[in-house]
PDB file of C-alpha atoms in Angstrom:
ATOM      1  CA  MET A   1       0.037   0.307   0.090  1.00 52.00           C
ATOM      2  CA  ALA A   2       1.000   3.208  -1.205  1.00 54.00           C
ATOM      3  CA  LYS A   3       1.680   6.049   1.923  1.00 58.00           C
ATOM      4  CA  LYS A   4       0.094   8.785   2.255  1.00 62.00           C
ATOM      5  CA  LYS A   5       2.171  12.225   1.347  1.00 70.00           C
ATOM      6  CA  LYS A   6       1.940  14.162   4.509  1.00 79.00           C
ATOM      7  CA  LYS A   7      -0.210  17.898   3.676  1.00 86.00           C
ATOM      8  CA  ASN A   8       0.814  20.145   6.066  1.00 96.00           C
ATOM      9  CA  ILE A   9      -1.001  22.512   6.073  1.00 97.00           C
ATOM     10  CA  MET A  10       0.187  26.521   7.335  1.00 98.00           C
ATOM     11  CA  VAL A  11      -3.392  28.767   9.026  1.00 98.00           C
ATOM     12  CA  CYS A  12      -1.890  32.685   8.614  1.00 96.00           C
ATOM     13  CA  VAL A  13      -2.563  34.320  11.809  1.00 93.00           C
ATOM     14  CA  THR A  14      -3.056  38.097  13.012  1.00 83.00           C
ATOM     15  CA  GLN A  15      -2.953  39.440  16.522  1.00 71.00           C
ATOM     16  CA  GLN A  16      -7.214  39.016  17.022  1.00 75.00           C
ATOM     17  CA  LYS A  17      -8.707  37.003  19.102  1.00 73.00           C
ATOM     18  CA  SER A  18     -10.842  34.883  16.020  1.00 79.00           C
ATOM     19  CA  CYS A  19      -8.265  33.382  14.625  1.00 89.00           C
ATOM     20  CA  GLU A  20      -8.700  30.968  16.835  1.00 93.00           C
ATOM     21  CA  ARG A  21     -12.149  30.188  14.494  1.00 94.00           C
ATOM     22  CA  LEU A  22      -8.528  29.501  11.515  1.00 95.00           C
ATOM     23  CA  ILE A  23      -6.504  27.252  13.539  1.00 96.00           C
ATOM     24  CA  GLU A  24      -9.255  25.509  14.651  1.00 96.00           C
ATOM     25  CA  ARG A  25      -9.947  25.204  10.630  1.00 96.00           C
ATOM     26  CA  GLY A  26      -6.279  24.313   9.745  1.00 97.00           C
ATOM     27  CA  ALA A  27      -6.781  21.517  12.565  1.00 97.00           C
ATOM     28  CA  GLN A  28      -9.707  20.032  10.831  1.00 96.00           C
ATOM     29  CA  ILE A  29      -8.333  19.437   8.085  1.00 96.00           C
ATOM     30  CA  ARG A  30      -5.278  18.363   9.555  1.00 96.00           C
ATOM     31  CA  GLU A  31      -4.733  13.740   9.328  1.00 92.00           C
ATOM     32  CA  GLY A  32      -2.341  11.749  10.656  1.00 90.00           C
ATOM     33  CA  THR A  33       1.033  13.422   9.800  1.00 92.00           C
ATOM     34  CA  ASP A  34       0.166  16.336   8.511  1.00 94.00           C
ATOM     35  CA  GLU A  35       1.637  19.145  10.261  1.00 96.00           C
ATOM     36  CA  LEU A  36      -0.023  22.077  11.290  1.00 98.00           C
ATOM     37  CA  HIS A  37       1.495  25.442  10.889  1.00 98.00           C
ATOM     38  CA  VAL A  38       0.007  29.060  12.501  1.00 97.00           C
ATOM     39  CA  VAL A  39       1.939  32.104  10.782  1.00 97.00           C
ATOM     40  CA  HIS A  40       1.738  35.454  12.262  1.00 93.00           C
ATOM     41  CA  VAL A  41       4.258  37.377  10.743  1.00 91.00           C
ATOM     42  CA  VAL A  42       4.710  41.343  12.338  1.00 86.00           C
ATOM     43  CA  LYS A  43       6.667  44.305  10.147  1.00 82.00           C
ATOM     44  CA  ASP A  44       8.863  46.230  12.243  1.00 72.00           C
ATOM     45  CA  SER A  45       7.055  49.305  11.213  1.00 63.00           C
ATOM     46  CA  TRP A  46       3.539  48.211  12.852  1.00 58.00           C
ATOM     47  CA  LYS A  47       2.356  48.794  16.577  1.00 58.00           C
ATOM     48  CA  TYR A  48      -1.091  48.551  17.542  1.00 51.00           C
ATOM     49  CA  PHE A  49      -0.678  47.521  20.420  1.00 53.00           C
ATOM     50  CA  SER A  50       1.681  48.618  23.848  1.00 53.00           C
ATOM     51  CA  GLU A  51       4.667  45.797  24.222  1.00 58.00           C
ATOM     52  CA  MET A  52       2.099  44.811  27.125  1.00 51.00           C
ATOM     53  CA  GLU A  53      -0.442  43.873  24.622  1.00 70.00           C
ATOM     54  CA  GLU A  54       0.957  42.625  22.011  1.00 71.00           C
ATOM     55  CA  SER A  55       2.790  39.789  24.323  1.00 76.00           C
ATOM     56  CA  ASP A  56      -0.727  39.534  25.493  1.00 82.00           C
ATOM     57  CA  ALA A  57      -2.114  38.634  22.208  1.00 81.00           C
ATOM     58  CA  LEU A  58       1.390  36.193  21.187  1.00 85.00           C
ATOM     59  CA  ASP A  59       0.615  34.642  24.316  1.00 89.00           C
ATOM     60  CA  TYR A  60      -3.438  33.935  24.152  1.00 89.00           C
ATOM     61  CA  LEU A  61      -1.442  32.654  19.741  1.00 91.00           C
ATOM     62  CA  TYR A  62       0.424  30.490  21.503  1.00 93.00           C
ATOM     63  CA  GLU A  63      -2.162  28.658  23.681  1.00 94.00           C
ATOM     64  CA  VAL A  64      -4.323  28.400  21.266  1.00 94.00           C
ATOM     65  CA  SER A  65      -1.529  26.994  18.901  1.00 96.00           C
ATOM     66  CA  LYS A  66      -0.775  24.240  21.671  1.00 96.00           C
ATOM     67  CA  ASN A  67      -4.165  23.265  22.310  1.00 97.00           C
ATOM     68  CA  PHE A  68      -4.337  22.336  18.765  1.00 97.00           C
ATOM     69  CA  GLN A  69      -0.564  20.881  18.206  1.00 96.00           C
ATOM     70  CA  ALA A  70       0.624  23.308  16.534  1.00 97.00           C
ATOM     71  CA  ASN A  71       3.806  25.209  15.677  1.00 97.00           C
ATOM     72  CA  LEU A  72       3.298  28.978  15.992  1.00 96.00           C
ATOM     73  CA  SER A  73       6.012  30.746  14.535  1.00 96.00           C
ATOM     74  CA  VAL A  74       6.413  34.362  14.749  1.00 92.00           C
ATOM     75  CA  ILE A  75       8.378  35.645  12.426  1.00 93.00           C
ATOM     76  CA  ASN A  76       9.640  40.179  11.522  1.00 90.00           C
ATOM     77  CA  SER A  77       9.363  40.999   8.886  1.00 92.00           C
ATOM     78  CA  ASP A  78       8.317  44.339   5.499  1.00 89.00           C
ATOM     79  CA  ASP A  79       7.933  41.492   2.800  1.00 91.00           C
ATOM     80  CA  ILE A  80       4.057  40.133   4.343  1.00 90.00           C
ATOM     81  CA  GLU A  81       3.485  37.598   1.020  1.00 92.00           C
ATOM     82  CA  LYS A  82       7.422  36.792   0.682  1.00 94.00           C
ATOM     83  CA  SER A  83       7.948  35.944   3.908  1.00 95.00           C
ATOM     84  CA  LEU A  84       4.756  33.388   4.063  1.00 96.00           C
ATOM     85  CA  SER A  85       5.693  31.891   0.939  1.00 95.00           C
ATOM     86  CA  GLU A  86       9.684  31.503   1.739  1.00 96.00           C
ATOM     87  CA  PHE A  87       7.441  29.194   5.180  1.00 97.00           C
ATOM     88  CA  ALA A  88       4.978  27.635   2.812  1.00 96.00           C
ATOM     89  CA  ARG A  89       7.963  26.007   0.627  1.00 95.00           C
ATOM     90  CA  SER A  90      10.493  25.478   3.234  1.00 95.00           C
ATOM     91  CA  ARG A  91       7.699  23.230   5.283  1.00 95.00           C
ATOM     92  CA  ASN A  92       6.620  21.997   2.018  1.00 94.00           C
ATOM     93  CA  VAL A  93       2.943  23.431   2.580  1.00 96.00           C
ATOM     94  CA  ARG A  94       0.479  21.872   0.733  1.00 96.00           C
ATOM     95  CA  VAL A  95      -3.023  23.728   2.194  1.00 97.00           C
ATOM     96  CA  ILE A  96      -3.152  27.893   3.343  1.00 96.00           C
ATOM     97  CA  VAL A  97      -6.178  28.831   5.756  1.00 97.00           C
ATOM     98  CA  MET A  98      -6.585  32.497   6.096  1.00 93.00           C
ATOM     99  CA  GLY A  99      -9.601  34.604   7.029  1.00 90.00           C
ATOM    100  CA  GLU A 100     -11.686  35.964   4.403  1.00 86.00           C
ATOM    101  CA  SER A 101     -10.709  39.628   2.945  1.00 77.00           C
ATOM    102  CA  LYS A 102     -11.929  42.941   3.627  1.00 72.00           C
ATOM    103  CA  GLU A 103     -10.034  44.644   1.510  1.00 66.00           C
ATOM    104  CA  ASN A 104     -11.923  46.693  -1.446  1.00 68.00           C
ATOM    105  CA  SER A 105      -9.392  46.419  -3.754  1.00 64.00           C
ATOM    106  CA  LYS A 106      -6.287  43.541  -5.368  1.00 65.00           C
ATOM    107  CA  GLN A 107      -3.557  45.608  -3.576  1.00 66.00           C
ATOM    108  CA  GLN A 108      -4.574  45.204  -0.573  1.00 68.00           C
ATOM    109  CA  ASP A 109      -6.103  41.879  -0.655  1.00 77.00           C
ATOM    110  CA  MET A 110      -3.140  39.136   1.355  1.00 85.00           C
ATOM    111  CA  ILE A 111      -5.083  36.517   0.345  1.00 84.00           C
ATOM    112  CA  PHE A 112      -4.291  37.843  -4.203  1.00 86.00           C
ATOM    113  CA  ARG A 113      -1.330  38.975  -3.265  1.00 87.00           C
ATOM    114  CA  LEU A 114      -0.217  35.624  -2.132  1.00 91.00           C
ATOM    115  CA  ARG A 115      -1.686  33.594  -4.394  1.00 89.00           C
ATOM    116  CA  LYS A 116       0.302  35.772  -6.580  1.00 88.00           C
ATOM    117  CA  THR A 117       3.292  35.639  -5.107  1.00 88.00           C
ATOM    118  CA  ILE A 118       3.385  31.794  -3.588  1.00 90.00           C
ATOM    119  CA  ASN A 119       4.277  30.404  -7.281  1.00 84.00           C
ATOM    120  CA  MET A 120       3.867  26.518  -6.196  1.00 89.00           C
ATOM    121  CA  ASP A 121       1.033  23.390  -5.169  1.00 92.00           C
ATOM    122  CA  VAL A 122      -0.754  25.017  -3.193  1.00 95.00           C
ATOM    123  CA  ALA A 123      -4.627  24.522  -2.327  1.00 94.00           C
ATOM    124  CA  PHE A 124      -5.914  28.002  -0.611  1.00 94.00           C
ATOM    125  CA  ASP A 125      -9.021  27.315   2.443  1.00 94.00           C
ATOM    126  CA  ILE A 126     -10.776  30.737   3.036  1.00 92.00           C
ATOM    127  CA  VAL A 127     -12.679  30.458   6.284  1.00 93.00           C
ATOM    128  CA  THR A 128     -15.648  33.243   5.748  1.00 87.00           C
ATOM    129  CA  GLU A 129     -16.199  34.849   8.573  1.00 78.00           C
ATOM    130  CA  LEU A 130     -19.384  32.723   8.907  1.00 70.00           C
ATOM    131  CA  GLU A 131     -17.772  30.218   9.542  1.00 58.00           C
ATOM    132  CA  ASN A 132     -16.989  28.374  13.380  1.00 45.00           C
ATOM    133  CA  GLU A 133     -18.666  30.383  14.724  1.00 50.00           C
ATOM    134  CA  ASP A 134     -22.169  28.942  17.913  1.00 45.00           C
TER     135      ASP A 134
END
């Protein structure tokens, strides 16, 4: 019997608590030995939170990731798409889970920009705002 190919999963998150639903989706589609990677890219110029709030948000992401047996990676980069693409390539990711974009222009839409940049065979699983709500 042929060995089933690993389908590593990358979940792209921000520091919002609503990201738990994205991590949960990644866990739902994971099978067997698939690896679940939760990735948060931070631009150095972004300072939305105080250091304490940012620390709390990262602690929250870490705990949620741990609850779903996922690896959390926080990347500092000014080129989000490139960093996510490189991460996906280096981990042999086959599925990328993202929340739907609320942006009106393609230039601001991270899903569009990542699809354009990724240059590898990968499926996108886009979670809408209404999904995974009780």
